[in-house]
XYZ file of C-alpha atoms in Angstrom:
718
model
C 113.941 23.405 50.934
C 112.198 21.300 53.572
C 108.432 21.205 53.327
C 107.065 22.682 56.570
C 103.415 21.810 57.302
C 101.041 24.741 57.589
C 98.807 25.594 60.510
C 95.927 23.438 59.255
C 98.176 20.417 58.690
C 99.618 20.809 62.190
C 96.090 20.980 63.569
C 95.217 17.758 61.716
C 98.238 15.976 63.163
C 97.471 17.281 66.625
C 93.926 15.942 66.381
C 95.200 12.520 65.320
C 97.841 12.494 68.064
C 95.329 13.438 70.740
C 92.942 10.748 69.510
C 95.676 8.087 69.699
C 96.898 9.118 73.163
C 93.305 9.347 74.369
C 92.556 5.882 73.022
C 95.453 4.411 74.971
C 94.362 6.188 78.169
C 90.675 5.278 77.861
C 91.326 1.644 76.961
C 94.147 1.155 79.461
C 96.462 0.223 76.588
C 100.198 0.563 77.019
C 101.059 1.110 73.345
C 99.204 2.689 70.431
C 100.162 2.702 66.740
C 98.388 4.526 63.918
C 98.946 3.576 60.256
C 98.224 5.539 57.097
C 97.908 4.019 53.624
C 100.470 4.838 50.980
C 99.431 7.830 48.814
C 99.717 5.519 45.797
C 97.021 2.826 46.208
C 98.843 0.569 43.767
C 101.684 0.148 46.256
C 99.470 -1.598 48.856
C 101.557 -0.441 51.794
C 100.725 0.896 55.270
C 103.049 3.429 56.914
C 103.345 3.922 60.663
C 102.487 7.591 61.180
C 102.117 7.876 64.971
C 103.197 5.704 67.889
C 102.692 6.110 71.604
C 104.208 4.160 74.478
C 107.193 2.621 72.699
C 110.633 3.663 71.562
C 111.622 4.577 68.044
C 113.842 1.505 67.977
C 110.869 -0.749 68.612
C 108.759 1.119 66.087
C 111.316 1.099 63.264
C 110.865 -2.522 62.071
C 107.112 -1.981 61.805
C 107.196 1.431 60.146
C 106.244 -0.040 56.762
C 103.847 -2.981 56.430
C 102.682 -4.522 53.186
C 98.937 -5.084 52.939
C 99.618 -8.710 52.076
C 102.092 -9.270 54.909
C 101.158 -11.739 57.680
C 100.765 -8.895 60.205
C 97.585 -8.190 62.245
C 97.129 -4.587 61.092
C 97.471 -5.667 57.444
C 94.853 -8.362 57.916
C 92.546 -5.911 59.707
C 92.737 -3.248 56.980
C 92.660 -5.673 54.071
C 89.746 -7.739 55.390
C 87.885 -4.931 57.195
C 87.728 -6.728 60.536
C 89.122 -6.587 64.051
C 92.231 -8.719 64.583
C 92.653 -9.767 68.229
C 95.620 -11.588 69.786
C 95.075 -12.675 73.361
C 98.679 -13.344 74.300
C 102.035 -14.800 73.501
C 100.960 -18.273 72.419
C 98.099 -16.918 70.318
C 100.512 -14.577 68.544
C 103.033 -17.345 67.927
C 100.394 -19.677 66.516
C 98.640 -17.245 64.185
C 101.504 -14.911 63.266
C 104.749 -16.899 63.624
C 106.931 -14.158 62.171
C 105.579 -11.614 64.655
C 105.841 -14.132 67.487
C 109.459 -14.783 66.626
C 110.592 -11.189 66.318
C 108.602 -10.038 69.380
C 108.527 -13.092 71.653
C 107.013 -11.157 74.549
C 103.777 -11.367 76.472
C 101.216 -8.782 75.304
C 97.657 -8.620 73.996
C 96.932 -6.805 70.740
C 93.964 -5.421 68.860
C 94.256 -4.210 65.263
C 91.295 -2.384 63.750
C 90.567 -0.892 60.309
C 89.551 2.759 59.924
C 87.186 2.369 56.994
C 86.819 3.927 54.506
C 90.153 5.722 54.865
C 92.396 2.667 54.432
C 94.157 3.503 57.718
C 94.657 1.160 60.668
C 94.936 1.300 64.459
C 96.839 -0.981 66.848
C 96.508 -1.048 70.625
C 98.644 -3.235 72.907
C 97.932 -4.154 76.504
C 100.297 -5.552 79.166
C 100.882 -9.284 79.239
C 98.611 -9.722 82.257
C 95.568 -8.857 80.118
C 92.735 -11.367 79.985
C 91.876 -13.483 76.948
C 89.211 -11.051 75.658
C 88.466 -7.344 75.430
C 86.138 -6.139 78.142
C 83.227 -3.754 77.565
C 85.173 -0.644 78.566
C 88.034 -1.507 76.211
C 85.674 -2.216 73.335
C 83.940 1.132 73.776
C 87.282 2.936 73.995
C 88.485 1.180 70.826
C 85.329 2.070 68.916
C 85.514 5.662 70.143
C 89.142 5.902 68.989
C 88.243 4.494 65.567
C 85.452 7.054 65.276
C 87.643 10.016 66.282
C 90.555 9.018 64.042
C 88.309 8.292 61.058
C 86.480 11.597 61.512
C 89.780 13.501 61.666
C 91.038 11.787 58.503
C 87.849 12.423 56.535
C 87.662 16.054 57.675
C 91.234 16.664 56.509
C 90.586 14.908 53.201
C 87.422 16.951 52.579
C 89.483 20.107 53.142
C 91.900 18.985 50.409
C 94.774 18.056 52.726
C 94.633 14.268 53.298
C 97.295 13.323 55.869
C 100.337 11.766 54.265
C 102.867 9.585 56.076
C 106.132 11.258 57.014
C 109.469 9.590 56.193
C 109.701 8.512 59.849
C 106.915 7.826 62.335
C 106.223 10.448 64.982
C 106.849 9.024 68.452
C 104.503 10.693 70.908
C 105.846 11.449 74.366
C 103.942 9.859 77.243
C 101.983 12.114 79.530
C 104.385 13.319 82.248
C 103.696 12.408 85.883
C 102.694 15.180 88.271
C 105.618 17.449 89.134
C 106.418 17.202 92.864
C 107.055 20.253 94.981
C 110.486 20.852 96.571
C 109.621 19.174 99.860
C 108.020 16.191 98.119
C 110.983 15.817 95.754
C 113.446 15.872 98.670
C 111.408 13.273 100.536
C 111.320 11.049 97.426
C 115.110 11.259 97.032
C 115.602 10.428 100.694
C 113.301 7.454 100.313
C 115.261 6.175 97.294
C 118.623 6.527 99.024
C 117.438 4.604 102.092
C 116.607 1.562 99.974
C 119.256 -1.187 100.014
C 121.308 -1.613 96.866
C 121.149 0.849 94.010
C 118.377 2.320 91.915
C 118.080 3.794 88.451
C 115.408 4.722 85.927
C 115.237 4.027 82.178
C 113.037 5.721 79.648
C 111.196 3.688 77.026
C 114.267 3.844 74.796
C 116.331 2.129 77.503
C 118.331 5.269 78.265
C 119.360 5.797 81.899
C 117.612 8.983 83.052
C 118.398 8.706 86.767
C 120.898 6.641 88.761
C 122.089 6.670 92.353
C 125.717 6.538 93.365
C 125.114 3.144 94.967
C 123.845 1.778 91.662
C 126.828 3.201 89.800
C 129.193 1.578 92.321
C 127.522 -1.803 91.808
C 127.842 -1.397 88.036
C 131.478 -0.331 88.301
C 131.224 2.945 86.423
C 130.873 6.643 87.356
C 127.457 8.260 87.375
C 128.573 10.730 84.694
C 129.261 7.976 82.157
C 126.003 6.144 82.860
C 123.449 8.950 82.907
C 122.056 9.435 79.373
C 123.513 6.148 78.091
C 122.102 2.732 77.248
C 123.343 0.207 79.836
C 124.537 -2.332 77.250
C 126.467 0.389 75.446
C 128.057 2.055 78.491
C 128.992 -1.256 80.125
C 130.644 -3.803 77.796
C 129.902 -6.689 80.174
C 126.179 -5.997 79.747
C 126.405 -6.002 75.957
C 124.728 -9.391 75.543
C 121.507 -10.361 73.766
C 120.149 -11.719 77.040
C 120.393 -8.403 78.912
C 118.797 -6.397 76.122
C 116.140 -9.052 75.701
C 115.114 -8.682 79.370
C 114.712 -4.932 78.858
C 112.693 -5.488 75.674
C 110.471 -8.017 77.415
C 109.721 -5.607 80.274
C 109.115 -2.673 77.916
C 106.756 -4.612 75.647
C 104.844 -6.640 78.243
C 104.832 -3.957 80.972
C 105.381 -6.826 83.433
C 108.025 -6.880 86.209
C 111.068 -8.951 85.341
C 114.174 -10.080 87.216
C 117.478 -11.464 86.034
C 121.028 -11.983 87.271
C 124.209 -11.519 85.288
C 127.907 -11.631 86.313
C 130.278 -8.672 86.329
C 133.806 -9.172 84.934
C 134.953 -9.669 88.541
C 132.689 -12.701 88.789
C 130.279 -10.994 91.205
C 126.628 -11.694 90.407
C 124.456 -8.588 89.985
C 120.692 -8.807 90.116
C 118.337 -6.457 88.291
C 114.639 -6.086 89.150
C 112.743 -4.228 86.414
C 109.410 -2.490 87.105
C 107.943 -0.958 83.915
C 105.039 1.389 83.294
C 103.946 3.619 80.422
C 106.668 6.225 81.082
C 109.726 4.036 81.602
C 111.300 1.333 83.759
C 112.431 1.559 87.380
C 115.372 -0.717 88.104
C 116.583 -1.961 91.465
C 120.170 -3.266 91.466
C 121.572 -5.580 94.135
C 124.365 -8.094 94.407
C 123.469 -11.726 93.983
C 124.375 -12.394 97.606
C 121.857 -9.876 98.972
C 118.978 -12.282 98.481
C 118.199 -15.540 96.750
C 117.873 -15.622 93.003
C 114.151 -16.229 92.416
C 113.365 -16.861 88.760
C 110.995 -14.671 86.794
C 108.732 -17.667 86.222
C 107.829 -20.610 88.438
C 110.665 -23.160 88.828
C 110.490 -26.166 86.528
C 109.246 -29.460 87.859
C 112.349 -31.158 86.551
C 115.291 -29.018 87.674
C 117.865 -31.149 85.871
C 116.464 -30.128 82.487
C 115.149 -26.557 82.496
C 113.848 -24.918 79.349
C 116.124 -22.593 77.382
C 115.694 -18.908 78.080
C 113.915 -16.738 75.544
C 117.135 -14.831 74.942
C 119.155 -17.947 74.170
C 116.406 -19.257 71.887
C 115.648 -16.034 70.040
C 118.769 -15.640 67.943
C 119.100 -19.274 66.794
C 115.489 -19.020 65.713
C 116.164 -15.848 63.776
C 118.929 -17.779 62.042
C 116.471 -20.612 61.400
C 114.036 -18.169 59.812
C 116.751 -16.889 57.487
C 117.973 -20.405 56.735
C 114.545 -21.713 55.809
C 114.177 -19.052 53.126
C 116.957 -20.874 51.257
C 115.278 -24.298 51.442
C 114.082 -25.252 47.966
C 113.005 -28.872 48.412
C 111.085 -30.612 51.199
C 114.198 -32.510 52.230
C 116.075 -29.207 52.419
C 113.507 -28.015 54.965
C 114.068 -31.142 57.064
C 117.838 -30.832 56.995
C 118.030 -27.112 57.644
C 115.418 -27.211 60.397
C 117.117 -30.141 62.112
C 120.501 -28.433 61.897
C 119.140 -25.427 63.784
C 116.472 -26.822 66.106
C 118.014 -29.963 67.544
C 121.185 -28.350 68.972
C 119.735 -24.950 69.916
C 116.676 -26.189 71.815
C 118.160 -29.268 73.422
C 115.948 -31.682 71.479
C 117.320 -35.137 70.783
C 115.182 -36.001 67.771
C 112.921 -34.305 65.250
C 110.469 -35.547 62.659
C 108.316 -33.843 60.038
C 105.088 -35.651 59.208
C 102.360 -35.011 56.656
C 99.047 -36.551 55.677
C 98.644 -38.315 52.368
C 95.560 -40.304 51.372
C 94.407 -40.575 54.972
C 97.726 -41.865 56.281
C 100.682 -40.399 58.162
C 103.724 -39.997 55.950
C 107.240 -39.239 57.192
C 108.666 -36.308 55.245
C 112.004 -36.542 57.048
C 113.577 -37.023 60.444
C 116.731 -36.550 62.495
C 117.668 -38.478 65.636
C 114.944 -41.106 65.343
C 115.815 -44.653 64.263
C 114.891 -45.723 60.759
C 112.900 -48.626 62.187
C 110.799 -46.350 64.431
C 110.011 -44.009 61.532
C 109.155 -47.001 59.311
C 106.621 -48.164 61.908
C 105.064 -44.684 62.009
C 104.988 -44.192 58.236
C 101.640 -45.246 56.821
C 99.743 -45.121 60.123
C 96.083 -44.225 59.519
C 95.274 -40.657 60.491
C 92.281 -42.059 62.356
C 94.560 -44.002 64.725
C 94.836 -43.011 68.399
C 98.330 -41.519 68.273
C 99.618 -38.088 69.153
C 100.802 -37.452 65.591
C 97.442 -38.459 64.136
C 95.692 -36.253 66.699
C 97.730 -33.264 65.494
C 96.966 -33.981 61.840
C 93.254 -34.242 62.634
C 92.834 -31.308 65.028
C 95.831 -28.967 64.440
C 96.061 -28.566 68.232
C 99.543 -28.705 69.834
C 100.318 -31.327 72.466
C 103.098 -31.237 75.078
C 104.090 -34.233 77.214
C 106.673 -33.574 79.937
C 107.231 -37.241 80.791
C 106.453 -40.740 79.549
C 103.479 -41.156 81.862
C 101.717 -38.118 80.415
C 102.053 -39.467 76.870
C 100.848 -42.955 77.812
C 97.929 -41.532 79.773
C 96.719 -39.685 76.680
C 97.663 -42.371 74.125
C 98.095 -45.789 75.792
C 99.189 -47.498 72.577
C 101.893 -44.927 71.799
C 105.131 -46.361 70.427
C 108.001 -44.902 72.443
C 111.552 -45.131 71.199
C 114.159 -46.012 73.783
C 115.682 -43.034 75.552
C 112.886 -40.560 74.842
C 111.268 -38.895 77.874
C 109.398 -35.754 76.718
C 107.687 -34.668 73.512
C 106.230 -31.669 71.736
C 103.758 -32.363 68.911
C 103.143 -29.166 66.958
C 100.792 -28.562 64.023
C 102.293 -27.191 60.841
C 99.834 -24.569 59.608
C 100.376 -22.533 56.443
C 97.818 -20.231 54.844
C 95.356 -21.178 57.606
C 95.402 -24.864 56.691
C 97.291 -27.774 58.273
C 100.133 -29.174 56.178
C 101.711 -31.555 58.666
C 103.111 -32.113 62.138
C 106.446 -31.334 63.798
C 107.573 -33.779 66.487
C 110.357 -32.891 68.914
C 111.612 -35.481 71.391
C 113.836 -34.975 74.458
C 115.875 -37.451 76.466
C 114.922 -35.995 79.885
C 111.603 -35.034 81.468
C 110.780 -31.428 80.732
C 108.453 -28.626 81.710
C 107.151 -26.778 78.685
C 106.699 -23.297 80.156
C 104.396 -20.862 78.292
C 107.354 -18.976 76.874
C 108.923 -22.122 75.471
C 105.594 -23.286 74.057
C 105.317 -19.982 72.204
C 108.839 -20.395 70.809
C 108.103 -23.919 69.630
C 104.809 -22.812 68.088
C 106.637 -20.076 66.195
C 109.141 -22.629 64.960
C 106.352 -24.854 63.709
C 104.755 -21.926 61.882
C 108.006 -21.046 60.127
C 108.657 -24.657 59.159
C 105.083 -25.030 57.907
C 105.453 -22.083 55.552
C 108.835 -23.338 54.320
C 107.527 -26.884 53.859
C 104.450 -25.659 51.992
C 106.643 -23.638 49.634
C 109.062 -26.531 49.192
C 106.354 -29.073 48.381
C 104.862 -26.676 45.831
C 108.358 -26.162 44.436
C 108.919 -29.912 44.149
C 105.593 -30.446 42.393
C 106.095 -27.533 40.010
C 109.705 -28.525 39.400
C 108.671 -32.047 38.440
C 105.883 -30.739 36.211
C 108.272 -28.340 34.494
C 110.877 -31.015 33.889
C 108.249 -33.409 32.567
C 107.051 -30.721 30.164
C 110.554 -30.017 28.972
C 111.488 -33.676 28.617
C 108.255 -34.342 26.747
C 109.118 -31.703 24.166
C 112.538 -33.199 23.439
C 112.879 -36.259 21.163
C 112.606 -39.503 23.133
C 114.678 -41.426 20.605
C 116.779 -40.218 17.727
C 116.325 -42.094 14.439
C 118.965 -44.581 13.419
C 120.812 -43.525 10.272
C 123.106 -46.018 8.518
C 126.641 -44.679 8.329
C 126.179 -42.091 11.111
C 126.913 -42.380 14.831
C 124.885 -40.092 17.072
C 125.034 -39.157 20.777
C 122.896 -36.522 22.475
C 122.750 -35.195 26.008
C 120.473 -32.746 27.762
C 121.194 -31.489 31.290
C 118.801 -28.989 32.933
C 120.184 -26.191 35.047
C 120.224 -26.949 38.779
C 118.571 -23.743 39.977
C 115.026 -22.606 40.617
C 111.888 -23.726 38.824
C 113.249 -22.531 35.492
C 112.361 -24.480 32.394
C 114.891 -23.968 29.666
C 114.294 -23.713 25.951
C 117.372 -25.691 24.810
C 116.622 -28.363 22.189
C 118.228 -30.674 19.671
C 116.838 -32.858 16.891
C 117.876 -35.325 14.214
C 115.683 -35.737 11.133
C 116.147 -38.560 8.657
C 115.281 -37.341 5.169
C 116.211 -40.398 3.076
C 118.660 -43.291 3.171
C 121.727 -41.079 2.626
C 120.540 -37.651 3.777
C 119.967 -36.436 7.318
C 119.342 -33.058 8.952
C 120.229 -32.003 12.482
C 119.312 -28.936 14.500
C 120.165 -27.478 17.866
C 118.862 -24.282 19.445
C 118.242 -22.243 22.544
C 115.087 -20.210 23.196
C 115.660 -17.056 25.223
C 114.496 -17.274 28.836
C 113.782 -19.955 31.397
C 110.060 -20.480 31.832
C 107.142 -22.449 30.508
C 106.763 -20.002 27.599
C 110.336 -20.754 26.546
C 109.668 -24.492 26.639
C 106.466 -24.086 24.622
C 108.256 -21.985 22.001
C 110.994 -24.590 21.845
C 108.350 -27.137 20.814
C 107.093 -24.774 18.115
C 110.617 -24.253 16.753
C 111.200 -28.005 16.586
C 107.894 -28.456 14.749
C 108.723 -25.665 12.279
C 112.160 -27.122 11.522
C 110.631 -30.557 10.983
C 108.082 -29.084 8.592
C 110.706 -27.601 6.241
C 113.550 -30.064 6.786
C 115.142 -31.150 3.525
C 115.252 -27.645 2.100
C 118.628 -25.866 2.009
C 119.721 -24.829 5.531
C 119.514 -21.102 4.780
C 115.914 -21.558 3.619
C 114.999 -23.699 6.640
C 116.116 -20.917 8.990
C 114.430 -18.199 6.939
C 111.065 -20.026 6.910
C 111.269 -20.851 10.602
C 112.117 -17.228 11.341
C 109.078 -15.956 9.430
C 106.823 -18.366 11.310
C 108.155 -17.236 14.687
C 107.807 -13.542 13.922
C 104.192 -14.156 12.869
C 103.563 -15.846 16.225
C 105.041 -12.812 18.067
C 106.167 -14.864 21.067
C 108.242 -12.050 22.563
C 111.193 -14.457 22.831
C 114.146 -14.927 20.507
C 115.805 -18.178 19.513
C 119.279 -19.151 18.397
C 119.457 -22.118 16.034
C 122.061 -24.093 14.111
C 120.885 -26.300 11.253
C 122.962 -28.770 9.202
C 122.101 -30.796 6.105
C 124.378 -33.845 5.770
C 124.895 -35.789 2.541
C 126.383 -39.088 3.678
C 126.877 -40.333 0.132
C 128.646 -37.169 -1.005
C 130.505 -36.737 2.318
C 129.484 -33.097 2.699
C 127.669 -31.034 5.287
C 125.967 -27.714 4.672
C 125.422 -25.509 7.769
C 123.625 -22.259 8.594
C 123.421 -20.406 11.904
C 120.939 -18.006 13.486
C 123.114 -16.494 16.190
C 124.112 -19.860 17.669
C 127.526 -20.780 19.163
C 129.828 -22.141 16.427
C 130.041 -25.910 15.921
C 133.273 -27.867 16.292
C 134.651 -30.164 13.596
C 137.092 -32.954 14.367
C 138.891 -34.194 11.276
C 140.006 -37.794 10.921
C 143.270 -38.005 12.802
C 142.181 -35.737 15.686
C 142.648 -32.131 14.553
C 139.670 -30.133 15.838
C 138.620 -26.663 14.759
C 135.845 -24.158 15.390
C 133.804 -23.517 12.246
C 133.407 -19.754 11.654
C 129.877 -19.653 10.235
C 128.192 -16.390 9.205
C 126.326 -15.143 12.292
C 122.734 -14.745 11.199
C 120.125 -12.837 13.181
C 118.328 -14.649 15.994
C 115.002 -16.172 14.985
C 111.912 -14.141 15.813
C 113.341 -10.624 15.403
C 113.055 -9.586 11.751
C 110.754 -11.478 9.365
C 112.891 -10.359 6.410
C 116.170 -11.701 7.856
C 118.211 -13.863 5.510
C 120.780 -16.505 6.347
C 123.921 -17.770 4.639
C 125.086 -21.369 4.496
C 128.569 -22.862 4.402
C 129.399 -26.238 2.898
C 132.239 -28.305 4.355
C 133.691 -31.756 3.667
C 132.368 -34.349 6.106
C 134.599 -37.293 5.330
C 134.392 -40.715 6.999
C 135.635 -40.564 10.585
C 134.909 -36.823 10.950
C 132.903 -35.583 13.924
C 130.623 -32.576 14.279
C 129.811 -31.228 17.774
C 126.796 -28.964 18.301
C 126.082 -27.466 21.735
C 124.213 -24.697 23.515
C 125.929 -21.942 25.454
C 125.409 -23.689 28.793
C 128.334 -25.952 27.868
C 130.792 -23.097 27.449
C 129.500 -20.026 29.287
C 130.645 -19.430 32.874
C 131.016 -16.261 34.966
C 134.417 -14.650 34.470
C 135.436 -17.049 31.680
C 136.210 -15.919 28.136
C 133.849 -17.829 25.884
C 136.429 -18.390 23.130
C 138.791 -19.919 25.689
C 135.964 -22.135 26.922
C 135.136 -23.282 23.377
C 138.835 -23.949 22.824
C 138.922 -26.133 25.955
C 135.980 -28.188 24.675
C 137.699 -28.541 21.295
C 140.828 -29.790 23.074
C 138.803 -32.445 24.903
C 137.373 -33.647 21.608
C 140.793 -33.650 19.950
C 142.344 -35.651 22.792
C 139.748 -38.429 22.600
C 140.967 -41.716 21.079
C 140.159 -42.266 17.428
C 137.409 -44.827 17.974
C 136.255 -43.602 21.396
C 132.551 -44.435 21.922
C 130.541 -41.340 21.133
C 128.314 -41.695 24.207
C 131.362 -41.762 26.483
C 132.733 -38.652 24.798
C 129.422 -36.837 25.343
C 129.506 -37.717 29.064
C 133.102 -36.540 29.335
C 132.264 -33.182 27.749
C 129.402 -32.644 30.233
C 131.683 -33.605 33.122
C 134.362 -31.231 31.837
C 131.877 -28.358 31.753
C 130.892 -28.877 35.399
C 134.470 -29.391 36.516
C 135.634 -26.275 34.691
C 133.166 -23.861 36.412
C 129.726 -23.859 38.042
C 126.970 -23.873 35.428
C 123.723 -21.929 35.726
C 122.214 -22.686 32.320
C 120.819 -25.743 30.584
C 123.162 -27.774 28.396
C 122.191 -29.468 25.135
C 124.844 -31.433 23.233
C 124.622 -33.283 19.902
C 127.551 -35.262 18.460
C 127.528 -36.643 14.897
C 130.284 -38.864 13.504
C 130.394 -40.537 10.117
C 131.350 -44.174 10.203
C 134.451 -45.379 8.443
C 133.457 -48.107 5.966
C 134.870 -51.501 6.778
C 136.828 -52.758 3.739
C 135.139 -55.749 2.218
C 137.266 -58.864 1.786
C 138.011 -59.877 -1.777
C 136.687 -63.091 -3.344
C 138.163 -66.195 -1.738
C 139.940 -68.776 -3.792
C 138.068 -72.021 -4.314
C 139.160 -74.905 -2.190
C 141.123 -77.505 -4.013
């Protein structure tokens, strides 16, 4: 049964709604949004409870905001301060994700409602000034006071407001209702206007349309009224058309655009928004010239891309950059998206290292030009150095502008315009993005905001990638340091070992191998795999190797039992498989014991290869009382033992016994005296050719040497 709020709860919601609507009216704001904290403080989430002045579609993506998200209201509530964005470029610079998803011109204030954990957002039209005026500040403070008081009063009464599953969208205050004579006069006025006219609500739905407008759109009034234009008219179903509506609805600024009908006729739309909806005037393109929404560019042969055409490639860029693991990945993925979609000819990513400019990567620039730039002192008078020092973007629409600012600038042939953008992540500069164009260019405010958003996204991706690279190298160094650097030489025994880390993530595997010389004719070998892929697994791997070394020489079953007791005492929370062998080279025998490890392979002299079915003992680290059984086998001259971890044979969708059989076949097919190192490389190559591998691979091959017959005594010379 649905939970219906009681009278008191409805009164609480009404008080909050009235406070939000009143705040918008008093402050002259076009949009208001009120957030409540999650009932469970541990979840650190804000829920949009009430919204005024925008559609549910616009509100939906922002209905749930994490307190640690790079969103103004999250910063305001988390840090207990007012967050103010003065316009489009400010939003793009400080909140690139927000600037990318909502690339429209508006001013925004986000304020905390302490001590309730709630938050308030007010948005003003794009024509707002760079700062809040006194009236707006007083209205904002009054709204914070009223909302906070309503929340505390409800909480004191034992009914703290809780967010609903969906935000409540408050209807705008209706305009005055005209009388019959006034309504008739208004209709007559509308019909006398040239072209057609229609009205949209804040959702974009057509609420009123004249017959003339319907004729220009090529559809009957009945099919248009109550519909979204881009749904009722397939030829208007383009990102550009919807983007113009979104821009007008969010910025509350007039907007004009022209788009062709299927007949080829150009239709012009003039949008005039306010807090209740959008009035639209529709004319044919021939009725009057096609003035642009913004001032015409100075260089008409190379106009900037529209916001609509830039928006969706950038959304793809944002998604693509999440997959970039290494710094070079960031360069390649960014260049793949930016250079073609924004008309840039070249791109470079620069960073500072030890007071000098370093080239992280580039596309479109010559190697020689980048070599000249690499190593330039950050103190030098260049645009790139200026960005690294000040984190202030620079735009040069032609060569003269660049040379006027930086007379000693090195200009590559064919370049005519540049954008130098700071890469800022976590409020600190991490580098510089340089975009170069082959024609002079006007960087309009909208394009500057897009480019600033791009730089912000790349900065975050590059920061993550550089941390990844550093951590990856540290992890691999740790793992390599824990493995034996050199295996001891043992007379009468050939040895080859390989270790190949998995190619994914920052994971550090716990695979290991070891060879321990006990005396001139006795040797022990071990291979194992610690559960998990992290630094703890690598550390435990080192402990297992140390434990095996400490008891090596004892019977294999005892070596595993002692190592197991040591690991269970340590309580690492990880389990380890291990295979241990004691080889008597003089007696030509090998004694093996296994703790849940994949079975070894034995190649007999002559080539026959078999899987050794050892008793499967319990993994190390589970039961301190576990016991292990050993098996003794002949290990005659020319025989080969192959030990491996499961990364060599495990693959998605592949039966492991079939995979082990395939490895055994590779060993059997090798020539009799094939170099052991070459065979190890071939087995690794076979594993990668057989199926993609996602786990580390450790491989240890042991082959007894065949004694060379000694020549008999030679007869004395006559």
